[in-house]
Amino acid sequence: MPSIPSAPDSRISALQDCLPTDNLGEIPTATPWCQRWQNRRHSFRHTSAGGFDPRHFQLEPLAVRKAKEFVLRHHYSGSFPSAKKTFGLYNISEGEPRLSGVAVFGLSVSRAVLERALPDLEPSVASLECSRFVLLDECPANTESWFLARCFDELLAANVRGVVSFADPVPRITTTGELVAVGHIGTIYQASNAAYTGRATARTIKLLPDGTVLNDRAAQKVRKQEQGHEYVESKLMSLGAPVPRAGCNPALWLRDALHAVGARNVRHRGAHRYVFRLGKNQRERDRIALGYPEIKPYPKRPDSGL
């Protein structure tokens, strides 16, 4: 869930043309707008628009391959995380089921992410990370709440008792000024009564000119020539990096490639961390320990842009 709408409001139009990070306080950042995706471009639906009818949708387990194709096609990140459980939201309003949304639950970059958030649950077995949640722009407002709840029903039936999810509150723009990420405060998680447990560790990120982030794991794949390094190298070359020469040192090539594309080191204060405890009733949910203290109230505005 995003924190700002793409409505006719002139302030929002200005924001999308070139993010005025010094004026974020003037943008209604905690309003009930629902983000949608289509071919890696976002749009918004206001919850007051309504229109959601559960009779027109169904949830089905989805093959990882199909989930990956959908996420890579539509999500702004252009990347797909490690997945263990993937679900598809199908629009059946016209008879033939049409894939309209995907939720991905899987492994965290570090085992410690799940261990620290849910210390009594076995990471990647009884606890998972919700790493992608993507709905097409054809989905009415309020679809995500229903979809997320049905995903949790399926996870609980598979003996998953906890889910951790992160909301990146930092808007991002490309070097040409295009807004590619609006800055999330986790509105959908707040509406679903998740426990807010503060921010993840602050870190320095490598921001690429298309507004995406080259994370440490992706960089390591290139340096060590591990599985998946070709995808990372291809992305950097599409942004203007030179083709690796035969026999070159991968670590040196990566350093030169990042310089060539104009990657920037940016300090990030940490994403907002939300935790869901799953159970058949409140008593079961309350028995699951939180590894971090629950913080109130929920965050209500994004950070400054990158």
Short mmCIF file of C-alpha atoms in Angstrom, two decimals:
data_model
loop_
_atom_site.label_atom_id
_atom_site.label_comp_id
_atom_site.label_asym_id
_atom_site.label_seq_id
_atom_site.Cartn_x
_atom_site.Cartn_y
_atom_site.Cartn_z
CA MET A 1 0.00 0.00 0.00
CA PRO A 2 1.34 3.42 -0.89
CA SER A 3 1.06 6.62 0.97
CA ILE A 4 0.29 9.09 -1.81
CA PRO A 5 -2.27 9.06 -4.63
CA SER A 6 -1.88 9.76 -8.34
CA ALA A 7 -5.05 11.80 -8.44
CA PRO A 8 -5.86 14.90 -10.49
CA ASP A 9 -4.56 17.04 -7.58
CA SER A 10 -1.90 19.32 -9.09
CA ARG A 11 0.44 18.65 -6.16
CA ILE A 12 0.49 14.95 -7.00
CA SER A 13 1.06 15.63 -10.69
CA ALA A 14 4.03 17.79 -9.74
CA LEU A 15 5.32 15.05 -7.50
CA GLN A 16 5.26 12.55 -10.35
CA ASP A 17 6.99 14.94 -12.75
CA CYS A 18 9.85 15.62 -10.35
CA LEU A 19 9.72 14.58 -6.71
CA PRO A 20 9.76 17.72 -4.48
CA THR A 21 11.32 16.04 -1.47
CA ASP A 22 11.32 19.27 0.50
CA ASN A 23 7.52 19.50 0.15
CA LEU A 24 6.54 15.99 1.23
CA GLY A 25 4.83 17.44 4.28
CA GLU A 26 2.29 19.07 1.97
CA ILE A 27 1.33 15.74 0.37
CA PRO A 28 -1.46 13.76 2.13
CA THR A 29 0.81 10.85 3.00
CA ALA A 30 -1.53 8.81 5.20
CA THR A 31 -4.61 8.72 3.00
CA PRO A 32 -6.30 5.45 1.97
CA TRP A 33 -4.97 5.07 -1.54
CA CYS A 34 -4.27 1.63 -2.98
CA GLN A 35 -1.35 1.08 -5.34
CA ARG A 36 -1.69 -0.87 -8.57
CA TRP A 37 0.83 -1.98 -11.19
CA GLN A 38 0.85 -2.53 -14.95
CA ASN A 39 4.06 -3.12 -16.89
CA ARG A 40 6.17 -1.66 -14.04
CA ARG A 41 4.17 1.58 -13.89
CA HIS A 42 2.03 2.39 -10.87
CA SER A 43 -1.46 3.85 -10.53
CA PHE A 44 -3.81 4.31 -7.58
CA ARG A 45 -7.33 3.53 -6.38
CA HIS A 46 -9.02 5.28 -3.47
CA THR A 47 -10.73 2.99 -0.95
CA SER A 48 -13.87 5.13 -1.15
CA ALA A 49 -14.26 4.10 -4.78
CA GLY A 50 -15.18 0.61 -3.61
CA GLY A 51 -16.15 -1.83 -6.31
CA PHE A 52 -14.56 -4.93 -4.81
CA ASP A 53 -16.78 -8.00 -4.93
CA PRO A 54 -15.27 -11.23 -3.54
CA ARG A 55 -17.48 -13.23 -5.88
CA HIS A 56 -15.37 -11.94 -8.77
CA PHE A 57 -12.04 -13.15 -7.40
CA GLN A 58 -10.41 -16.34 -6.23
CA LEU A 59 -7.04 -17.25 -4.78
CA GLU A 60 -5.02 -20.20 -6.03
CA PRO A 61 -1.52 -21.50 -5.30
CA LEU A 62 0.73 -20.40 -8.13
CA ALA A 63 3.79 -22.01 -9.66
CA VAL A 64 6.95 -20.05 -8.85
CA ARG A 65 7.78 -19.78 -12.55
CA LYS A 66 4.46 -18.11 -13.32
CA ALA A 67 4.71 -15.84 -10.28
CA LYS A 68 8.19 -14.77 -11.37
CA GLU A 69 7.03 -13.93 -14.89
CA PHE A 70 4.21 -11.76 -13.48
CA VAL A 71 6.39 -9.92 -10.97
CA LEU A 72 9.20 -9.25 -13.44
CA ARG A 73 6.72 -7.91 -15.96
CA HIS A 74 4.79 -5.61 -13.65
CA HIS A 75 6.68 -4.70 -10.45
CA TYR A 76 8.91 -1.62 -10.56
CA SER A 77 11.89 -3.46 -9.02
CA GLY A 78 12.23 -5.76 -12.02
CA SER A 79 13.49 -8.46 -9.65
CA PHE A 80 12.17 -11.62 -8.03
CA PRO A 81 13.18 -12.81 -4.54
CA SER A 82 13.66 -16.31 -3.21
CA ALA A 83 10.17 -17.81 -2.95
CA LYS A 84 8.65 -20.64 -0.96
CA LYS A 85 4.91 -19.94 -1.19
CA THR A 86 3.40 -18.06 -4.12
CA PHE A 87 -0.27 -17.25 -4.61
CA GLY A 88 -2.22 -15.89 -7.54
CA LEU A 89 -5.28 -13.67 -7.42
CA TYR A 90 -7.58 -14.53 -10.31
CA ASN A 91 -10.31 -12.30 -11.69
CA ILE A 92 -13.21 -14.57 -12.66
CA SER A 93 -15.77 -11.86 -13.36
CA GLU A 94 -15.77 -12.63 -17.09
CA GLY A 95 -15.76 -16.40 -16.78
CA GLU A 96 -12.21 -17.24 -17.85
CA PRO A 97 -9.85 -16.80 -14.85
CA ARG A 98 -7.37 -13.98 -15.42
CA LEU A 99 -4.28 -13.55 -13.24
CA SER A 100 -4.58 -10.11 -11.64
CA GLY A 101 -2.27 -10.27 -8.64
CA VAL A 102 0.60 -12.20 -7.08
CA ALA A 103 1.83 -12.55 -3.50
CA VAL A 104 5.25 -14.01 -2.77
CA PHE A 105 6.29 -15.42 0.61
CA GLY A 106 9.78 -16.78 1.00
CA LEU A 107 13.21 -16.64 2.51
CA SER A 108 14.82 -13.49 3.84
CA VAL A 109 18.23 -12.37 2.66
CA SER A 110 19.48 -13.29 6.13
CA ARG A 111 18.10 -16.00 8.43
CA ALA A 112 18.46 -13.52 11.29
CA VAL A 113 15.68 -11.32 9.86
CA LEU A 114 13.07 -13.96 10.71
CA GLU A 115 14.82 -15.28 13.83
CA ARG A 116 14.92 -11.89 15.50
CA ALA A 117 11.38 -10.90 14.58
CA LEU A 118 9.77 -14.23 15.54
CA PRO A 119 12.25 -16.01 17.84
CA ASP A 120 9.99 -18.98 18.71
CA LEU A 121 9.36 -19.95 15.07
CA GLU A 122 11.69 -21.87 12.77
CA PRO A 123 12.83 -19.48 10.04
CA SER A 124 11.76 -20.30 6.49
CA VAL A 125 9.50 -23.08 7.81
CA ALA A 126 7.10 -21.65 10.39
CA SER A 127 7.95 -18.06 9.50
CA LEU A 128 8.35 -16.44 6.08
CA GLU A 129 8.88 -13.00 4.60
CA CYS A 130 6.26 -11.39 2.37
CA SER A 131 8.60 -10.07 -0.30
CA ARG A 132 6.26 -9.14 -3.18
CA PHE A 133 2.60 -8.15 -3.23
CA VAL A 134 1.52 -6.96 -6.68
CA LEU A 135 -1.97 -6.15 -7.99
CA LEU A 136 -2.80 -5.01 -11.52
CA ASP A 137 -4.60 -1.74 -12.10
CA GLU A 138 -7.78 -3.59 -13.01
CA CYS A 139 -8.28 -4.57 -9.34
CA PRO A 140 -10.83 -2.40 -7.48
CA ALA A 141 -10.00 -0.60 -4.26
CA ASN A 142 -9.91 -2.81 -1.15
CA THR A 143 -8.87 -5.90 -3.12
CA GLU A 144 -5.54 -6.17 -1.29
CA SER A 145 -7.09 -6.62 2.17
CA TRP A 146 -9.12 -9.60 0.96
CA PHE A 147 -6.17 -11.07 -0.96
CA LEU A 148 -3.78 -10.76 1.98
CA ALA A 149 -6.28 -12.35 4.39
CA ARG A 150 -6.81 -15.32 2.03
CA CYS A 151 -3.03 -15.74 1.71
CA PHE A 152 -2.74 -15.90 5.49
CA ASP A 153 -5.47 -18.56 5.59
CA GLU A 154 -3.46 -20.68 3.14
CA LEU A 155 -0.21 -20.14 5.02
CA LEU A 156 -1.77 -21.08 8.34
CA ALA A 157 -3.13 -24.28 6.79
CA ALA A 158 0.47 -25.05 5.76
CA ASN A 159 1.66 -24.54 9.38
CA VAL A 160 3.20 -21.12 8.79
CA ARG A 161 2.63 -19.13 11.97
CA GLY A 162 4.37 -15.85 11.30
CA VAL A 163 5.06 -13.42 8.46
CA VAL A 164 7.48 -10.51 8.36
CA SER A 165 7.10 -7.76 5.78
CA PHE A 166 8.93 -4.52 5.10
CA ALA A 167 7.73 -1.21 3.70
CA ASP A 168 10.35 1.04 2.14
CA PRO A 169 9.40 4.62 3.07
CA VAL A 170 11.80 6.32 0.66
CA PRO A 171 10.46 7.66 -2.66
CA ARG A 172 12.82 7.09 -5.57
CA ILE A 173 13.26 8.77 -8.90
CA THR A 174 15.38 7.98 -11.91
CA THR A 175 18.13 10.29 -13.10
CA THR A 176 15.62 11.63 -15.65
CA GLY A 177 13.19 12.60 -12.88
CA GLU A 178 10.65 9.78 -13.29
CA LEU A 179 9.01 8.63 -10.05
CA VAL A 180 9.42 4.84 -9.77
CA ALA A 181 8.70 4.27 -6.08
CA VAL A 182 6.39 6.48 -4.08
CA GLY A 183 7.58 5.66 -0.57
CA HIS A 184 5.56 3.15 1.44
CA ILE A 185 4.55 3.37 5.07
CA GLY A 186 2.84 -0.04 5.08
CA THR A 187 -0.78 1.10 4.98
CA ILE A 188 -2.07 -2.34 3.98
CA TYR A 189 -0.20 -3.91 6.90
CA GLN A 190 -1.56 -1.31 9.29
CA ALA A 191 -5.10 -1.94 8.03
CA SER A 192 -4.53 -5.66 8.62
CA ASN A 193 -3.48 -5.08 12.27
CA ALA A 194 0.16 -6.05 11.88
CA ALA A 195 2.51 -5.38 14.76
CA TYR A 196 4.81 -2.50 13.87
CA THR A 197 8.26 -3.20 15.30
CA GLY A 198 10.33 -0.27 14.09
CA ARG A 199 12.87 0.00 11.33
CA ALA A 200 15.32 -2.46 9.90
CA THR A 201 19.01 -1.66 10.22
CA ALA A 202 20.10 1.59 8.61
CA ARG A 203 22.53 1.04 5.80
CA THR A 204 24.21 2.55 2.77
CA ILE A 205 22.58 1.44 -0.47
CA LYS A 206 23.82 1.50 -4.04
CA LEU A 207 21.24 3.44 -6.06
CA LEU A 208 21.23 2.85 -9.82
CA PRO A 209 20.16 5.50 -12.37
CA ASP A 210 16.84 3.76 -13.04
CA GLY A 211 15.85 4.24 -9.39
CA THR A 212 16.40 0.61 -8.37
CA VAL A 213 18.86 -0.63 -5.76
CA LEU A 214 21.76 -3.01 -6.30
CA ASN A 215 21.74 -4.91 -3.02
CA ASP A 216 24.74 -6.55 -1.39
CA ARG A 217 23.61 -10.05 -2.34
CA ALA A 218 23.37 -9.16 -6.03
CA ALA A 219 26.81 -7.53 -5.96
CA GLN A 220 28.25 -10.63 -4.29
CA LYS A 221 26.87 -12.82 -7.07
CA VAL A 222 28.93 -10.83 -9.56
CA ARG A 223 32.10 -10.78 -7.47
CA LYS A 224 31.96 -14.53 -6.80
CA GLN A 225 30.37 -15.43 -10.16
CA GLU A 226 27.59 -17.23 -8.32
CA GLN A 227 24.30 -18.36 -9.82
CA GLY A 228 22.36 -15.34 -11.04
CA HIS A 229 25.38 -13.16 -11.81
CA GLU A 230 24.42 -13.02 -15.49
CA TYR A 231 21.16 -11.25 -14.70
CA VAL A 232 22.92 -8.60 -12.58
CA GLU A 233 25.58 -8.05 -15.22
CA SER A 234 22.96 -7.78 -17.95
CA LYS A 235 21.06 -5.14 -15.98
CA LEU A 236 24.18 -3.06 -15.45
CA MET A 237 25.09 -3.34 -19.14
CA SER A 238 21.59 -2.16 -20.08
CA LEU A 239 22.32 0.96 -18.03
CA GLY A 240 25.60 1.63 -19.84
CA ALA A 241 28.22 -0.59 -18.21
CA PRO A 242 30.88 -2.12 -20.50
CA VAL A 243 30.71 -5.78 -21.49
CA PRO A 244 33.00 -7.88 -19.24
CA ARG A 245 36.19 -8.89 -21.02
CA ALA A 246 37.21 -12.53 -21.05
CA GLY A 247 39.37 -13.31 -18.02
CA CYS A 248 38.72 -10.01 -16.26
CA ASN A 249 38.44 -9.83 -12.49
CA PRO A 250 34.68 -9.77 -11.72
CA ALA A 251 35.12 -7.57 -8.64
CA LEU A 252 37.09 -4.99 -10.62
CA TRP A 253 34.55 -5.13 -13.44
CA LEU A 254 31.72 -4.48 -10.98
CA ARG A 255 33.55 -1.49 -9.52
CA ASP A 256 34.10 -0.01 -12.98
CA ALA A 257 30.55 -0.86 -14.09
CA LEU A 258 28.99 0.97 -11.15
CA HIS A 259 31.14 4.00 -11.88
CA ALA A 260 30.22 3.88 -15.56
CA VAL A 261 26.46 3.86 -14.93
CA GLY A 262 26.67 6.59 -12.30
CA ALA A 263 25.54 4.55 -9.30
CA ARG A 264 25.31 6.51 -6.05
CA ASN A 265 25.94 5.55 -2.43
CA VAL A 266 22.94 6.73 -0.41
CA ARG A 267 22.31 6.40 3.32
CA HIS A 268 18.98 4.67 4.04
CA ARG A 269 17.42 4.94 7.52
CA GLY A 270 15.92 1.44 7.24
CA ALA A 271 12.61 0.05 6.01
CA HIS A 272 9.59 -0.19 8.30
CA ARG A 273 9.21 -3.72 9.71
CA TYR A 274 5.78 -5.31 10.27
CA VAL A 275 5.08 -8.69 11.84
CA PHE A 276 1.98 -10.86 11.50
CA ARG A 277 1.28 -13.64 13.96
CA LEU A 278 -1.03 -16.23 12.42
CA GLY A 279 -3.51 -18.34 14.36
CA LYS A 280 -7.08 -19.56 14.34
CA ASN A 281 -8.02 -17.06 17.04
CA GLN A 282 -6.57 -14.19 19.05
CA ARG A 283 -5.38 -16.46 21.83
CA GLU A 284 -3.27 -18.51 19.41
CA ARG A 285 -1.85 -15.35 17.88
CA ASP A 286 -0.98 -13.84 21.25
CA ARG A 287 1.02 -16.95 22.20
CA ILE A 288 3.55 -16.25 19.44
CA ALA A 289 6.37 -14.15 20.85
CA LEU A 290 7.60 -10.99 19.18
CA GLY A 291 11.35 -10.53 19.11
CA TYR A 292 11.03 -6.73 19.04
CA PRO A 293 8.78 -4.50 21.13
CA GLU A 294 5.62 -3.39 19.37
CA ILE A 295 5.65 0.33 18.64
CA LYS A 296 2.64 2.64 18.48
CA PRO A 297 1.40 4.68 16.72
CA TYR A 298 2.01 3.50 13.18
CA PRO A 299 4.25 5.64 10.94
CA LYS A 300 2.23 8.09 8.86
CA ARG A 301 4.55 9.71 6.33
CA PRO A 302 7.39 8.60 4.04
CA ASP A 303 10.99 9.72 4.26
CA SER A 304 12.61 12.21 1.94
CA GLY A 305 13.30 10.96 -1.57
CA LEU A 306 16.49 9.56 -3.03
#
